[in-house]
Coordinates of C-alpha atoms in Angstrom, one line a residue:
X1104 CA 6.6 -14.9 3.4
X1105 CA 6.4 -13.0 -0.1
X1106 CA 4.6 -14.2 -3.3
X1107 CA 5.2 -12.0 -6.7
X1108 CA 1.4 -11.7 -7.8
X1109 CA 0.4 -11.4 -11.9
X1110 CA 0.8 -8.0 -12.0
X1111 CA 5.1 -8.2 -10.6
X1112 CA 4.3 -6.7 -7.4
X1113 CA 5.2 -8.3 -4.3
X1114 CA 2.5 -8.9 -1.3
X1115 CA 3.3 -9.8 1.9
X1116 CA 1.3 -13.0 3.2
X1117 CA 0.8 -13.4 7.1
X1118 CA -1.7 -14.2 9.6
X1119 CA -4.9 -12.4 7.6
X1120 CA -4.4 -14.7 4.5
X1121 CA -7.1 -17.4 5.3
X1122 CA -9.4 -14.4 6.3
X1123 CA -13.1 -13.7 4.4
X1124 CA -11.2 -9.8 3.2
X1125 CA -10.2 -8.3 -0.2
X1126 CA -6.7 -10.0 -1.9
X1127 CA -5.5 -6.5 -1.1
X1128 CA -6.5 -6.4 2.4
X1129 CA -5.1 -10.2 3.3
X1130 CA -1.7 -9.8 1.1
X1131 CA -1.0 -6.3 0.5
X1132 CA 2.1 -5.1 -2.1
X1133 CA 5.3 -4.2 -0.4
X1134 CA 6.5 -0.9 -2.4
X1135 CA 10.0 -0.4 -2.7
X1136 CA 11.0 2.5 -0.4
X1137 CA 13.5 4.6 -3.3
X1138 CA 11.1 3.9 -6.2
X1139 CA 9.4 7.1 -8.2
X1140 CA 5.9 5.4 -8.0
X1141 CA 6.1 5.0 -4.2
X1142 CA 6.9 8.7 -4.3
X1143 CA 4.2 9.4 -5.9
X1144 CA 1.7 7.1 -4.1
X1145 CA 2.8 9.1 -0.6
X1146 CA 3.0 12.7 -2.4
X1147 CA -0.9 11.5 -3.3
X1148 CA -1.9 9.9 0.1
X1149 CA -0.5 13.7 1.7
X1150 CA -2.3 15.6 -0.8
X1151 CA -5.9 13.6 0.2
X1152 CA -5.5 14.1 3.6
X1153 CA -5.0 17.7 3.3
X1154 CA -1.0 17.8 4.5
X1155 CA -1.7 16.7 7.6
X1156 CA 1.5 15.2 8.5
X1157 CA 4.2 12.5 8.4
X1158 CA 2.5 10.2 10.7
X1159 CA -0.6 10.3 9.3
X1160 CA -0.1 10.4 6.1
X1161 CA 1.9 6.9 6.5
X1162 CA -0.8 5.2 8.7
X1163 CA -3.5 6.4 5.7
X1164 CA -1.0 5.4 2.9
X1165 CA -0.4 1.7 5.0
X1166 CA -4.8 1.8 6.0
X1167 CA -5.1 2.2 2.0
X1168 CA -6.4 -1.1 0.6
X1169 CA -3.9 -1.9 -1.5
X1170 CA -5.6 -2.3 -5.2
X1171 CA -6.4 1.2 -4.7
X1172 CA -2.8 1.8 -5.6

């Protein structure tokens, strides 16, 4: 299911929300695939891992614990 947290983002729950992780880790934010700030946020996550790619800069950018966002 989806929850809208305090904040107005929307997290994902599933099988690791009764696990000992993070918030982040155990629900994290869906971002909306035509937004600016996701845009940004994968322009960033390319930019740390030196251009390496389009698959791996979306398996950092999904690894990313999501408060880091």
């Amino acid at each position: 299911g989806l929850v809208l947290d305090a904040e107005g983002f929307l997290r994902c729950l599933g099988r690791f929300q009764n696990l000992a992780l993070s918030e982040g880790s155990r629900m994290p934010k869906l971002l909306p695939a035509k937004s600016h700030f996701t845009k940004l946020v994968i322009e960033q996550v390319h930019r740390d891992i030196l251009h390496s790619g389009v698959s791996q800069t979306l398996a950092e950018a999904t690894g990313r614990n999501s408060e880091d966002l």
